[in-house]
Amino acid sequence: RDQISSTVAMSITGSTSPRVGIGTTGPDGLLHIFTADASQAANANSDELTLENSGHCGMSIFSGTTSYGLIRFGDSGGATRGEIGYLHTTDTFNFNTADSTRMVISGSGQVMIGTTSAYDARTKLTVKTDGSNDWGILVTDNSNAPAVGLYVNGSGGGEVQGYKNDNSTIGFRLNAEDNFDNYINNGGNLGIGTTGPDGKLHVHTATAGSV
């Protein structure tokens, strides 16, 4: 074990698998920067760099005012498979997976998922789907079955759908398209275009029409 200074400014341990400790003589991983004991050891799968303090602990990344600050994740398939980046030019946070931007948080607090552009300046959350017959937002129960969500149907129209507690039957559906069946069912009826309520309103416009 090599030790530099009596106050343990830095120590290097091991001969075949050396480790460097700054502020400690017993580094947890390849490089361990120690301020005070947090009473926890680094996990073996993430101990290449360990920062430790008993109070607040952090790392600072400083960049130019027109540059990125980046944390990147790579493998044999590429050096930028995943990325967390802050662009100081626009004060935006970018989150990438599979080498593509998946989510952006703008400097004004707008969140964009599946796109890098908000719908407009007033929109706080924009979710872009891959096409029709896609969920934009879906809330599931504890078994991961659908409960309620925002859906883009096969015609490209938007729907709000809620499921009964069997998690397979739609209990209500609201759709903004012309000539579409909007309904609330499961004993609440309503209808308006139907898929068959037959009571407690049921507004249906067809050849004969009914109310």
mmCIF file with all atom_site columns, C-alpha atoms in Angstrom:
data_model
loop_
_atom_site.group_PDB
_atom_site.id
_atom_site.type_symbol
_atom_site.label_atom_id
_atom_site.label_alt_id
_atom_site.label_comp_id
_atom_site.label_asym_id
_atom_site.label_entity_id
_atom_site.label_seq_id
_atom_site.pdbx_PDB_ins_code
_atom_site.Cartn_x
_atom_site.Cartn_y
_atom_site.Cartn_z
_atom_site.occupancy
_atom_site.B_iso_or_equiv
_atom_site.pdbx_formal_charge
_atom_site.auth_seq_id
_atom_site.auth_comp_id
_atom_site.auth_asym_id
_atom_site.auth_atom_id
_atom_site.pdbx_PDB_model_num
ATOM 1   C CA . ARG A 1 1   ? 0.000   0.000  0.000   1.00 0.00 ? 1   ARG A CA 1
ATOM 2   C CA . ASP A 1 2   ? 1.350   3.389  -0.986  1.00 0.00 ? 2   ASP A CA 1
ATOM 3   C CA . GLN A 1 3   ? 0.187   6.403  0.980   1.00 0.00 ? 3   GLN A CA 1
ATOM 4   C CA . ILE A 1 4   ? 0.855   10.051 0.182   1.00 0.00 ? 4   ILE A CA 1
ATOM 5   C CA . SER A 1 5   ? 0.953   12.344 3.242   1.00 0.00 ? 5   SER A CA 1
ATOM 6   C CA . SER A 1 6   ? 0.042   11.463 6.796   1.00 0.00 ? 6   SER A CA 1
ATOM 7   C CA . THR A 1 7   ? -3.479  12.885 6.395   1.00 0.00 ? 7   THR A CA 1
ATOM 8   C CA . VAL A 1 8   ? -4.310  10.410 3.634   1.00 0.00 ? 8   VAL A CA 1
ATOM 9   C CA . ALA A 1 9   ? -4.553  12.833 0.761   1.00 0.00 ? 9   ALA A CA 1
ATOM 10  C CA . MET A 1 10  ? -4.305  9.845  -1.565  1.00 0.00 ? 10  MET A CA 1
ATOM 11  C CA . SER A 1 11  ? -3.601  6.131  -1.244  1.00 0.00 ? 11  SER A CA 1
ATOM 12  C CA . ILE A 1 12  ? -2.986  3.413  -3.815  1.00 0.00 ? 12  ILE A CA 1
ATOM 13  C CA . THR A 1 13  ? -3.760  -0.147 -2.743  1.00 0.00 ? 13  THR A CA 1
ATOM 14  C CA . GLY A 1 14  ? -3.153  -3.521 -4.362  1.00 0.00 ? 14  GLY A CA 1
ATOM 15  C CA . SER A 1 15  ? -0.476  -4.635 -6.773  1.00 0.00 ? 15  SER A CA 1
ATOM 16  C CA . THR A 1 16  ? -2.346  -6.750 -9.329  1.00 0.00 ? 16  THR A CA 1
ATOM 17  C CA . SER A 1 17  ? -5.651  -4.829 -9.059  1.00 0.00 ? 17  SER A CA 1
ATOM 18  C CA . PRO A 1 18  ? -4.698  -1.339 -7.877  1.00 0.00 ? 18  PRO A CA 1
ATOM 19  C CA . ARG A 1 19  ? -7.248  1.024  -6.409  1.00 0.00 ? 19  ARG A CA 1
ATOM 20  C CA . VAL A 1 20  ? -6.952  4.731  -5.726  1.00 0.00 ? 20  VAL A CA 1
ATOM 21  C CA . GLY A 1 21  ? -8.451  6.372  -2.679  1.00 0.00 ? 21  GLY A CA 1
ATOM 22  C CA . ILE A 1 22  ? -8.644  10.118 -2.130  1.00 0.00 ? 22  ILE A CA 1
ATOM 23  C CA . GLY A 1 23  ? -9.338  10.826 1.530   1.00 0.00 ? 23  GLY A CA 1
ATOM 24  C CA . THR A 1 24  ? -9.379  7.110  2.364   1.00 0.00 ? 24  THR A CA 1
ATOM 25  C CA . THR A 1 25  ? -6.919  4.224  2.738   1.00 0.00 ? 25  THR A CA 1
ATOM 26  C CA . GLY A 1 26  ? -9.581  1.644  1.908   1.00 0.00 ? 26  GLY A CA 1
ATOM 27  C CA . PRO A 1 27  ? -11.110 2.544  -1.469  1.00 0.00 ? 27  PRO A CA 1
ATOM 28  C CA . ASP A 1 28  ? -14.254 0.625  -2.471  1.00 0.00 ? 28  ASP A CA 1
ATOM 29  C CA . GLY A 1 29  ? -13.449 0.643  -6.188  1.00 0.00 ? 29  GLY A CA 1
ATOM 30  C CA . LEU A 1 30  ? -10.962 1.777  -8.787  1.00 0.00 ? 30  LEU A CA 1
ATOM 31  C CA . LEU A 1 31  ? -11.309 5.422  -7.681  1.00 0.00 ? 31  LEU A CA 1
ATOM 32  C CA . HIS A 1 32  ? -12.932 6.329  -4.371  1.00 0.00 ? 32  HIS A CA 1
ATOM 33  C CA . ILE A 1 33  ? -13.221 10.013 -3.408  1.00 0.00 ? 33  ILE A CA 1
ATOM 34  C CA . PHE A 1 34  ? -14.038 10.148 0.296   1.00 0.00 ? 34  PHE A CA 1
ATOM 35  C CA . THR A 1 35  ? -15.120 13.106 2.434   1.00 0.00 ? 35  THR A CA 1
ATOM 36  C CA . ALA A 1 36  ? -16.868 11.373 5.341   1.00 0.00 ? 36  ALA A CA 1
ATOM 37  C CA . ASP A 1 37  ? -18.270 7.923  6.131   1.00 0.00 ? 37  ASP A CA 1
ATOM 38  C CA . ALA A 1 38  ? -21.754 7.253  4.703   1.00 0.00 ? 38  ALA A CA 1
ATOM 39  C CA . SER A 1 39  ? -21.805 3.754  6.286   1.00 0.00 ? 39  SER A CA 1
ATOM 40  C CA . GLN A 1 40  ? -22.353 2.104  2.912   1.00 0.00 ? 40  GLN A CA 1
ATOM 41  C CA . ALA A 1 41  ? -20.108 0.218  0.484   1.00 0.00 ? 41  ALA A CA 1
ATOM 42  C CA . ALA A 1 42  ? -20.240 0.617  -3.285  1.00 0.00 ? 42  ALA A CA 1
ATOM 43  C CA . ASN A 1 43  ? -22.008 -2.073 -5.309  1.00 0.00 ? 43  ASN A CA 1
ATOM 44  C CA . ALA A 1 44  ? -19.577 -4.278 -7.244  1.00 0.00 ? 44  ALA A CA 1
ATOM 45  C CA . ASN A 1 45  ? -21.404 -3.506 -10.513 1.00 0.00 ? 45  ASN A CA 1
ATOM 46  C CA . SER A 1 46  ? -20.893 0.241  -10.147 1.00 0.00 ? 46  SER A CA 1
ATOM 47  C CA . ASP A 1 47  ? -17.695 0.831  -8.197  1.00 0.00 ? 47  ASP A CA 1
ATOM 48  C CA . GLU A 1 48  ? -15.342 2.160  -10.864 1.00 0.00 ? 48  GLU A CA 1
ATOM 49  C CA . LEU A 1 49  ? -15.965 5.631  -9.427  1.00 0.00 ? 49  LEU A CA 1
ATOM 50  C CA . THR A 1 50  ? -17.286 6.152  -5.906  1.00 0.00 ? 50  THR A CA 1
ATOM 51  C CA . LEU A 1 51  ? -18.085 9.520  -4.299  1.00 0.00 ? 51  LEU A CA 1
ATOM 52  C CA . GLU A 1 52  ? -18.810 9.372  -0.575  1.00 0.00 ? 52  GLU A CA 1
ATOM 53  C CA . ASN A 1 53  ? -19.848 11.806 2.126   1.00 0.00 ? 53  ASN A CA 1
ATOM 54  C CA . SER A 1 54  ? -21.969 11.551 5.253   1.00 0.00 ? 54  SER A CA 1
ATOM 55  C CA . GLY A 1 55  ? -23.837 14.701 4.204   1.00 0.00 ? 55  GLY A CA 1
ATOM 56  C CA . HIS A 1 56  ? -24.598 16.164 0.800   1.00 0.00 ? 56  HIS A CA 1
ATOM 57  C CA . CYS A 1 57  ? -22.535 14.570 -1.957  1.00 0.00 ? 57  CYS A CA 1
ATOM 58  C CA . GLY A 1 58  ? -22.328 15.455 -5.610  1.00 0.00 ? 58  GLY A CA 1
ATOM 59  C CA . MET A 1 59  ? -20.431 15.958 -8.817  1.00 0.00 ? 59  MET A CA 1
ATOM 60  C CA . SER A 1 60  ? -20.271 19.121 -10.927 1.00 0.00 ? 60  SER A CA 1
ATOM 61  C CA . ILE A 1 61  ? -20.002 19.277 -14.721 1.00 0.00 ? 61  ILE A CA 1
ATOM 62  C CA . PHE A 1 62  ? -19.141 22.745 -16.041 1.00 0.00 ? 62  PHE A CA 1
ATOM 63  C CA . SER A 1 63  ? -19.460 23.549 -19.756 1.00 0.00 ? 63  SER A CA 1
ATOM 64  C CA . GLY A 1 64  ? -19.351 26.545 -22.051 1.00 0.00 ? 64  GLY A CA 1
ATOM 65  C CA . THR A 1 65  ? -22.469 28.684 -22.476 1.00 0.00 ? 65  THR A CA 1
ATOM 66  C CA . THR A 1 66  ? -23.040 27.233 -25.971 1.00 0.00 ? 66  THR A CA 1
ATOM 67  C CA . SER A 1 67  ? -21.937 23.677 -25.177 1.00 0.00 ? 67  SER A CA 1
ATOM 68  C CA . TYR A 1 68  ? -23.243 20.383 -23.774 1.00 0.00 ? 68  TYR A CA 1
ATOM 69  C CA . GLY A 1 69  ? -22.593 18.836 -20.389 1.00 0.00 ? 69  GLY A CA 1
ATOM 70  C CA . LEU A 1 70  ? -22.849 15.064 -20.954 1.00 0.00 ? 70  LEU A CA 1
ATOM 71  C CA . ILE A 1 71  ? -23.013 11.668 -19.293 1.00 0.00 ? 71  ILE A CA 1
ATOM 72  C CA . ARG A 1 72  ? -22.828 8.931  -21.939 1.00 0.00 ? 72  ARG A CA 1
ATOM 73  C CA . PHE A 1 73  ? -23.390 5.170  -21.870 1.00 0.00 ? 73  PHE A CA 1
ATOM 74  C CA . GLY A 1 74  ? -21.794 2.936  -24.497 1.00 0.00 ? 74  GLY A CA 1
ATOM 75  C CA . ASP A 1 75  ? -21.067 -0.667 -25.383 1.00 0.00 ? 75  ASP A CA 1
ATOM 76  C CA . SER A 1 76  ? -19.637 -2.643 -28.309 1.00 0.00 ? 76  SER A CA 1
ATOM 77  C CA . GLY A 1 77  ? -22.560 -1.398 -30.411 1.00 0.00 ? 77  GLY A CA 1
ATOM 78  C CA . GLY A 1 78  ? -21.714 2.275  -30.017 1.00 0.00 ? 78  GLY A CA 1
ATOM 79  C CA . ALA A 1 79  ? -20.247 4.938  -27.776 1.00 0.00 ? 79  ALA A CA 1
ATOM 80  C CA . THR A 1 80  ? -23.525 6.861  -27.331 1.00 0.00 ? 80  THR A CA 1
ATOM 81  C CA . ARG A 1 81  ? -26.192 4.182  -26.829 1.00 0.00 ? 81  ARG A CA 1
ATOM 82  C CA . GLY A 1 82  ? -27.542 6.156  -23.896 1.00 0.00 ? 82  GLY A CA 1
ATOM 83  C CA . GLU A 1 83  ? -27.063 9.777  -22.943 1.00 0.00 ? 83  GLU A CA 1
ATOM 84  C CA . ILE A 1 84  ? -28.088 12.435 -20.453 1.00 0.00 ? 84  ILE A CA 1
ATOM 85  C CA . GLY A 1 85  ? -27.144 15.853 -21.770 1.00 0.00 ? 85  GLY A CA 1
ATOM 86  C CA . TYR A 1 86  ? -27.686 19.457 -20.799 1.00 0.00 ? 86  TYR A CA 1
ATOM 87  C CA . LEU A 1 87  ? -27.426 21.978 -23.643 1.00 0.00 ? 87  LEU A CA 1
ATOM 88  C CA . HIS A 1 88  ? -26.532 25.391 -22.236 1.00 0.00 ? 88  HIS A CA 1
ATOM 89  C CA . THR A 1 89  ? -27.461 27.241 -25.448 1.00 0.00 ? 89  THR A CA 1
ATOM 90  C CA . THR A 1 90  ? -31.161 26.567 -24.872 1.00 0.00 ? 90  THR A CA 1
ATOM 91  C CA . ASP A 1 91  ? -31.047 25.325 -21.250 1.00 0.00 ? 91  ASP A CA 1
ATOM 92  C CA . THR A 1 92  ? -32.617 22.003 -22.234 1.00 0.00 ? 92  THR A CA 1
ATOM 93  C CA . PHE A 1 93  ? -32.145 18.529 -20.780 1.00 0.00 ? 93  PHE A CA 1
ATOM 94  C CA . ASN A 1 94  ? -32.033 15.675 -23.326 1.00 0.00 ? 94  ASN A CA 1
ATOM 95  C CA . PHE A 1 95  ? -32.498 11.998 -22.485 1.00 0.00 ? 95  PHE A CA 1
ATOM 96  C CA . ASN A 1 96  ? -31.395 9.467  -25.121 1.00 0.00 ? 96  ASN A CA 1
ATOM 97  C CA . THR A 1 97  ? -31.772 5.692  -25.426 1.00 0.00 ? 97  THR A CA 1
ATOM 98  C CA . ALA A 1 98  ? -30.679 3.451  -28.316 1.00 0.00 ? 98  ALA A CA 1
ATOM 99  C CA . ASP A 1 99  ? -28.784 6.438  -29.723 1.00 0.00 ? 99  ASP A CA 1
ATOM 100 C CA . SER A 1 100 ? -31.965 8.531  -30.169 1.00 0.00 ? 100 SER A CA 1
ATOM 101 C CA . THR A 1 101 ? -33.513 11.382 -28.195 1.00 0.00 ? 101 THR A CA 1
ATOM 102 C CA . ARG A 1 102 ? -36.580 10.099 -26.313 1.00 0.00 ? 102 ARG A CA 1
ATOM 103 C CA . MET A 1 103 ? -37.393 12.954 -23.933 1.00 0.00 ? 103 MET A CA 1
ATOM 104 C CA . VAL A 1 104 ? -36.553 16.642 -23.663 1.00 0.00 ? 104 VAL A CA 1
ATOM 105 C CA . ILE A 1 105 ? -37.183 19.109 -20.833 1.00 0.00 ? 105 ILE A CA 1
ATOM 106 C CA . SER A 1 106 ? -36.993 22.696 -22.014 1.00 0.00 ? 106 SER A CA 1
ATOM 107 C CA . GLY A 1 107 ? -35.643 25.647 -20.084 1.00 0.00 ? 107 GLY A CA 1
ATOM 108 C CA . SER A 1 108 ? -39.209 26.857 -19.491 1.00 0.00 ? 108 SER A CA 1
ATOM 109 C CA . GLY A 1 109 ? -40.272 23.501 -18.013 1.00 0.00 ? 109 GLY A CA 1
ATOM 110 C CA . GLN A 1 110 ? -41.995 21.997 -21.062 1.00 0.00 ? 110 GLN A CA 1
ATOM 111 C CA . VAL A 1 111 ? -41.686 18.199 -21.288 1.00 0.00 ? 111 VAL A CA 1
ATOM 112 C CA . MET A 1 112 ? -41.585 16.463 -24.681 1.00 0.00 ? 112 MET A CA 1
ATOM 113 C CA . ILE A 1 113 ? -41.739 12.669 -25.004 1.00 0.00 ? 113 ILE A CA 1
ATOM 114 C CA . GLY A 1 114 ? -41.159 11.074 -28.402 1.00 0.00 ? 114 GLY A CA 1
ATOM 115 C CA . THR A 1 115 ? -40.404 14.478 -29.914 1.00 0.00 ? 115 THR A CA 1
ATOM 116 C CA . THR A 1 116 ? -37.982 17.355 -29.444 1.00 0.00 ? 116 THR A CA 1
ATOM 117 C CA . SER A 1 117 ? -40.622 20.052 -30.063 1.00 0.00 ? 117 SER A CA 1
ATOM 118 C CA . ALA A 1 118 ? -43.575 21.071 -27.917 1.00 0.00 ? 118 ALA A CA 1
ATOM 119 C CA . TYR A 1 119 ? -46.982 21.398 -29.588 1.00 0.00 ? 119 TYR A CA 1
ATOM 120 C CA . ASP A 1 120 ? -46.943 25.126 -28.830 1.00 0.00 ? 120 ASP A CA 1
ATOM 121 C CA . ALA A 1 121 ? -45.546 27.555 -26.270 1.00 0.00 ? 121 ALA A CA 1
ATOM 122 C CA . ARG A 1 122 ? -48.482 26.970 -23.867 1.00 0.00 ? 122 ARG A CA 1
ATOM 123 C CA . THR A 1 123 ? -48.201 23.169 -23.785 1.00 0.00 ? 123 THR A CA 1
ATOM 124 C CA . LYS A 1 124 ? -46.471 21.771 -20.690 1.00 0.00 ? 124 LYS A CA 1
ATOM 125 C CA . LEU A 1 125 ? -46.503 18.095 -21.789 1.00 0.00 ? 125 LEU A CA 1
ATOM 126 C CA . THR A 1 126 ? -46.337 16.876 -25.403 1.00 0.00 ? 126 THR A CA 1
ATOM 127 C CA . VAL A 1 127 ? -46.418 13.126 -26.099 1.00 0.00 ? 127 VAL A CA 1
ATOM 128 C CA . LYS A 1 128 ? -45.850 12.034 -29.695 1.00 0.00 ? 128 LYS A CA 1
ATOM 129 C CA . THR A 1 129 ? -46.874 8.482  -30.626 1.00 0.00 ? 129 THR A CA 1
ATOM 130 C CA . ASP A 1 130 ? -45.392 6.371  -33.415 1.00 0.00 ? 130 ASP A CA 1
ATOM 131 C CA . GLY A 1 131 ? -48.645 6.439  -35.386 1.00 0.00 ? 131 GLY A CA 1
ATOM 132 C CA . SER A 1 132 ? -52.238 5.243  -35.103 1.00 0.00 ? 132 SER A CA 1
ATOM 133 C CA . ASN A 1 133 ? -53.506 2.585  -32.679 1.00 0.00 ? 133 ASN A CA 1
ATOM 134 C CA . ASP A 1 134 ? -51.009 3.745  -30.057 1.00 0.00 ? 134 ASP A CA 1
ATOM 135 C CA . TRP A 1 135 ? -51.363 4.726  -26.426 1.00 0.00 ? 135 TRP A CA 1
ATOM 136 C CA . GLY A 1 136 ? -50.051 8.197  -25.694 1.00 0.00 ? 136 GLY A CA 1
ATOM 137 C CA . ILE A 1 137 ? -50.536 7.816  -21.932 1.00 0.00 ? 137 ILE A CA 1
ATOM 138 C CA . LEU A 1 138 ? -51.792 4.651  -20.213 1.00 0.00 ? 138 LEU A CA 1
ATOM 139 C CA . VAL A 1 139 ? -52.385 4.078  -16.499 1.00 0.00 ? 139 VAL A CA 1
ATOM 140 C CA . THR A 1 140 ? -52.350 0.410  -15.478 1.00 0.00 ? 140 THR A CA 1
ATOM 141 C CA . ASP A 1 141 ? -53.297 -1.411 -12.300 1.00 0.00 ? 141 ASP A CA 1
ATOM 142 C CA . ASN A 1 142 ? -50.899 -3.411 -10.106 1.00 0.00 ? 142 ASN A CA 1
ATOM 143 C CA . SER A 1 143 ? -51.040 -6.355 -12.539 1.00 0.00 ? 143 SER A CA 1
ATOM 144 C CA . ASN A 1 144 ? -50.114 -4.067 -15.465 1.00 0.00 ? 144 ASN A CA 1
ATOM 145 C CA . ALA A 1 145 ? -53.597 -4.331 -16.996 1.00 0.00 ? 145 ALA A CA 1
ATOM 146 C CA . PRO A 1 146 ? -55.047 -1.162 -18.609 1.00 0.00 ? 146 PRO A CA 1
ATOM 147 C CA . ALA A 1 147 ? -57.216 1.112  -16.447 1.00 0.00 ? 147 ALA A CA 1
ATOM 148 C CA . VAL A 1 148 ? -57.489 4.490  -18.180 1.00 0.00 ? 148 VAL A CA 1
ATOM 149 C CA . GLY A 1 149 ? -55.569 6.204  -20.950 1.00 0.00 ? 149 GLY A CA 1
ATOM 150 C CA . LEU A 1 150 ? -55.258 8.568  -23.900 1.00 0.00 ? 150 LEU A CA 1
ATOM 151 C CA . TYR A 1 151 ? -55.258 6.699  -27.202 1.00 0.00 ? 151 TYR A CA 1
ATOM 152 C CA . VAL A 1 152 ? -54.672 7.475  -30.897 1.00 0.00 ? 152 VAL A CA 1
ATOM 153 C CA . ASN A 1 153 ? -57.034 5.270  -32.914 1.00 0.00 ? 153 ASN A CA 1
ATOM 154 C CA . GLY A 1 154 ? -56.651 3.762  -36.385 1.00 0.00 ? 154 GLY A CA 1
ATOM 155 C CA . SER A 1 155 ? -58.034 6.907  -38.032 1.00 0.00 ? 155 SER A CA 1
ATOM 156 C CA . GLY A 1 156 ? -55.560 9.110  -36.204 1.00 0.00 ? 156 GLY A CA 1
ATOM 157 C CA . GLY A 1 157 ? -58.242 10.522 -33.897 1.00 0.00 ? 157 GLY A CA 1
ATOM 158 C CA . GLY A 1 158 ? -57.821 10.979 -30.162 1.00 0.00 ? 158 GLY A CA 1
ATOM 159 C CA . GLU A 1 159 ? -59.701 8.910  -27.594 1.00 0.00 ? 159 GLU A CA 1
ATOM 160 C CA . VAL A 1 160 ? -60.055 8.778  -23.842 1.00 0.00 ? 160 VAL A CA 1
ATOM 161 C CA . GLN A 1 161 ? -60.662 5.188  -22.746 1.00 0.00 ? 161 GLN A CA 1
ATOM 162 C CA . GLY A 1 162 ? -61.488 3.699  -19.361 1.00 0.00 ? 162 GLY A CA 1
ATOM 163 C CA . TYR A 1 163 ? -61.655 -0.018 -18.622 1.00 0.00 ? 163 TYR A CA 1
ATOM 164 C CA . LYS A 1 164 ? -63.920 -1.999 -16.322 1.00 0.00 ? 164 LYS A CA 1
ATOM 165 C CA . ASN A 1 165 ? -62.352 -3.878 -13.430 1.00 0.00 ? 165 ASN A CA 1
ATOM 166 C CA . ASP A 1 166 ? -61.989 -6.991 -15.615 1.00 0.00 ? 166 ASP A CA 1
ATOM 167 C CA . ASN A 1 167 ? -59.300 -4.918 -17.412 1.00 0.00 ? 167 ASN A CA 1
ATOM 168 C CA . SER A 1 168 ? -60.368 -6.145 -20.843 1.00 0.00 ? 168 SER A CA 1
ATOM 169 C CA . THR A 1 169 ? -63.735 -4.449 -21.478 1.00 0.00 ? 169 THR A CA 1
ATOM 170 C CA . ILE A 1 170 ? -63.930 -0.730 -22.249 1.00 0.00 ? 170 ILE A CA 1
ATOM 171 C CA . GLY A 1 171 ? -66.289 0.951  -19.774 1.00 0.00 ? 171 GLY A CA 1
ATOM 172 C CA . PHE A 1 172 ? -66.223 4.370  -21.401 1.00 0.00 ? 172 PHE A CA 1
ATOM 173 C CA . ARG A 1 173 ? -64.836 5.883  -24.563 1.00 0.00 ? 173 ARG A CA 1
ATOM 174 C CA . LEU A 1 174 ? -64.847 9.504  -25.709 1.00 0.00 ? 174 LEU A CA 1
ATOM 175 C CA . ASN A 1 175 ? -63.766 10.267 -29.250 1.00 0.00 ? 175 ASN A CA 1
ATOM 176 C CA . ALA A 1 176 ? -63.556 13.599 -31.072 1.00 0.00 ? 176 ALA A CA 1
ATOM 177 C CA . GLU A 1 177 ? -64.102 12.259 -34.610 1.00 0.00 ? 177 GLU A CA 1
ATOM 178 C CA . ASP A 1 178 ? -67.308 12.700 -36.601 1.00 0.00 ? 178 ASP A CA 1
ATOM 179 C CA . ASN A 1 179 ? -69.749 9.745  -36.645 1.00 0.00 ? 179 ASN A CA 1
ATOM 180 C CA . PHE A 1 180 ? -67.934 7.909  -33.877 1.00 0.00 ? 180 PHE A CA 1
ATOM 181 C CA . ASP A 1 181 ? -69.670 6.076  -31.040 1.00 0.00 ? 181 ASP A CA 1
ATOM 182 C CA . ASN A 1 182 ? -69.031 7.932  -27.795 1.00 0.00 ? 182 ASN A CA 1
ATOM 183 C CA . TYR A 1 183 ? -70.364 6.129  -24.783 1.00 0.00 ? 183 TYR A CA 1
ATOM 184 C CA . ILE A 1 184 ? -70.316 5.505  -21.053 1.00 0.00 ? 184 ILE A CA 1
ATOM 185 C CA . ASN A 1 185 ? -71.443 2.049  -20.087 1.00 0.00 ? 185 ASN A CA 1
ATOM 186 C CA . ASN A 1 186 ? -71.195 -0.348 -17.129 1.00 0.00 ? 186 ASN A CA 1
ATOM 187 C CA . GLY A 1 187 ? -74.562 0.695  -15.678 1.00 0.00 ? 187 GLY A CA 1
ATOM 188 C CA . GLY A 1 188 ? -74.014 4.409  -16.220 1.00 0.00 ? 188 GLY A CA 1
ATOM 189 C CA . ASN A 1 189 ? -75.350 4.248  -19.806 1.00 0.00 ? 189 ASN A CA 1
ATOM 190 C CA . LEU A 1 190 ? -75.266 7.675  -21.617 1.00 0.00 ? 190 LEU A CA 1
ATOM 191 C CA . GLY A 1 191 ? -74.562 6.749  -25.267 1.00 0.00 ? 191 GLY A CA 1
ATOM 192 C CA . ILE A 1 192 ? -74.442 9.607  -27.839 1.00 0.00 ? 192 ILE A CA 1
ATOM 193 C CA . GLY A 1 193 ? -73.777 7.679  -31.043 1.00 0.00 ? 193 GLY A CA 1
ATOM 194 C CA . THR A 1 194 ? -73.739 4.546  -28.855 1.00 0.00 ? 194 THR A CA 1
ATOM 195 C CA . THR A 1 195 ? -72.411 1.266  -28.621 1.00 0.00 ? 195 THR A CA 1
ATOM 196 C CA . GLY A 1 196 ? -75.715 0.414  -27.264 1.00 0.00 ? 196 GLY A CA 1
ATOM 197 C CA . PRO A 1 197 ? -76.658 2.032  -23.924 1.00 0.00 ? 197 PRO A CA 1
ATOM 198 C CA . ASP A 1 198 ? -80.481 2.064  -24.529 1.00 0.00 ? 198 ASP A CA 1
ATOM 199 C CA . GLY A 1 199 ? -81.266 4.178  -21.464 1.00 0.00 ? 199 GLY A CA 1
ATOM 200 C CA . LYS A 1 200 ? -80.311 7.204  -19.350 1.00 0.00 ? 200 LYS A CA 1
ATOM 201 C CA . LEU A 1 201 ? -79.882 9.409  -22.468 1.00 0.00 ? 201 LEU A CA 1
ATOM 202 C CA . HIS A 1 202 ? -78.829 7.263  -25.556 1.00 0.00 ? 202 HIS A CA 1
ATOM 203 C CA . VAL A 1 203 ? -78.690 9.948  -28.268 1.00 0.00 ? 203 VAL A CA 1
ATOM 204 C CA . HIS A 1 204 ? -78.290 8.090  -31.571 1.00 0.00 ? 204 HIS A CA 1
ATOM 205 C CA . THR A 1 205 ? -78.290 9.754  -34.998 1.00 0.00 ? 205 THR A CA 1
ATOM 206 C CA . ALA A 1 206 ? -78.810 7.303  -37.833 1.00 0.00 ? 206 ALA A CA 1
ATOM 207 C CA . THR A 1 207 ? -81.540 6.884  -40.472 1.00 0.00 ? 207 THR A CA 1
ATOM 208 C CA . ALA A 1 208 ? -84.351 6.780  -37.942 1.00 0.00 ? 208 ALA A CA 1
ATOM 209 C CA . GLY A 1 209 ? -82.563 8.504  -35.092 1.00 0.00 ? 209 GLY A CA 1
ATOM 210 C CA . SER A 1 210 ? -83.465 8.157  -31.433 1.00 0.00 ? 210 SER A CA 1
ATOM 211 C CA . VAL A 1 211 ? -83.213 9.949  -28.113 1.00 0.00 ? 211 VAL A CA 1
#
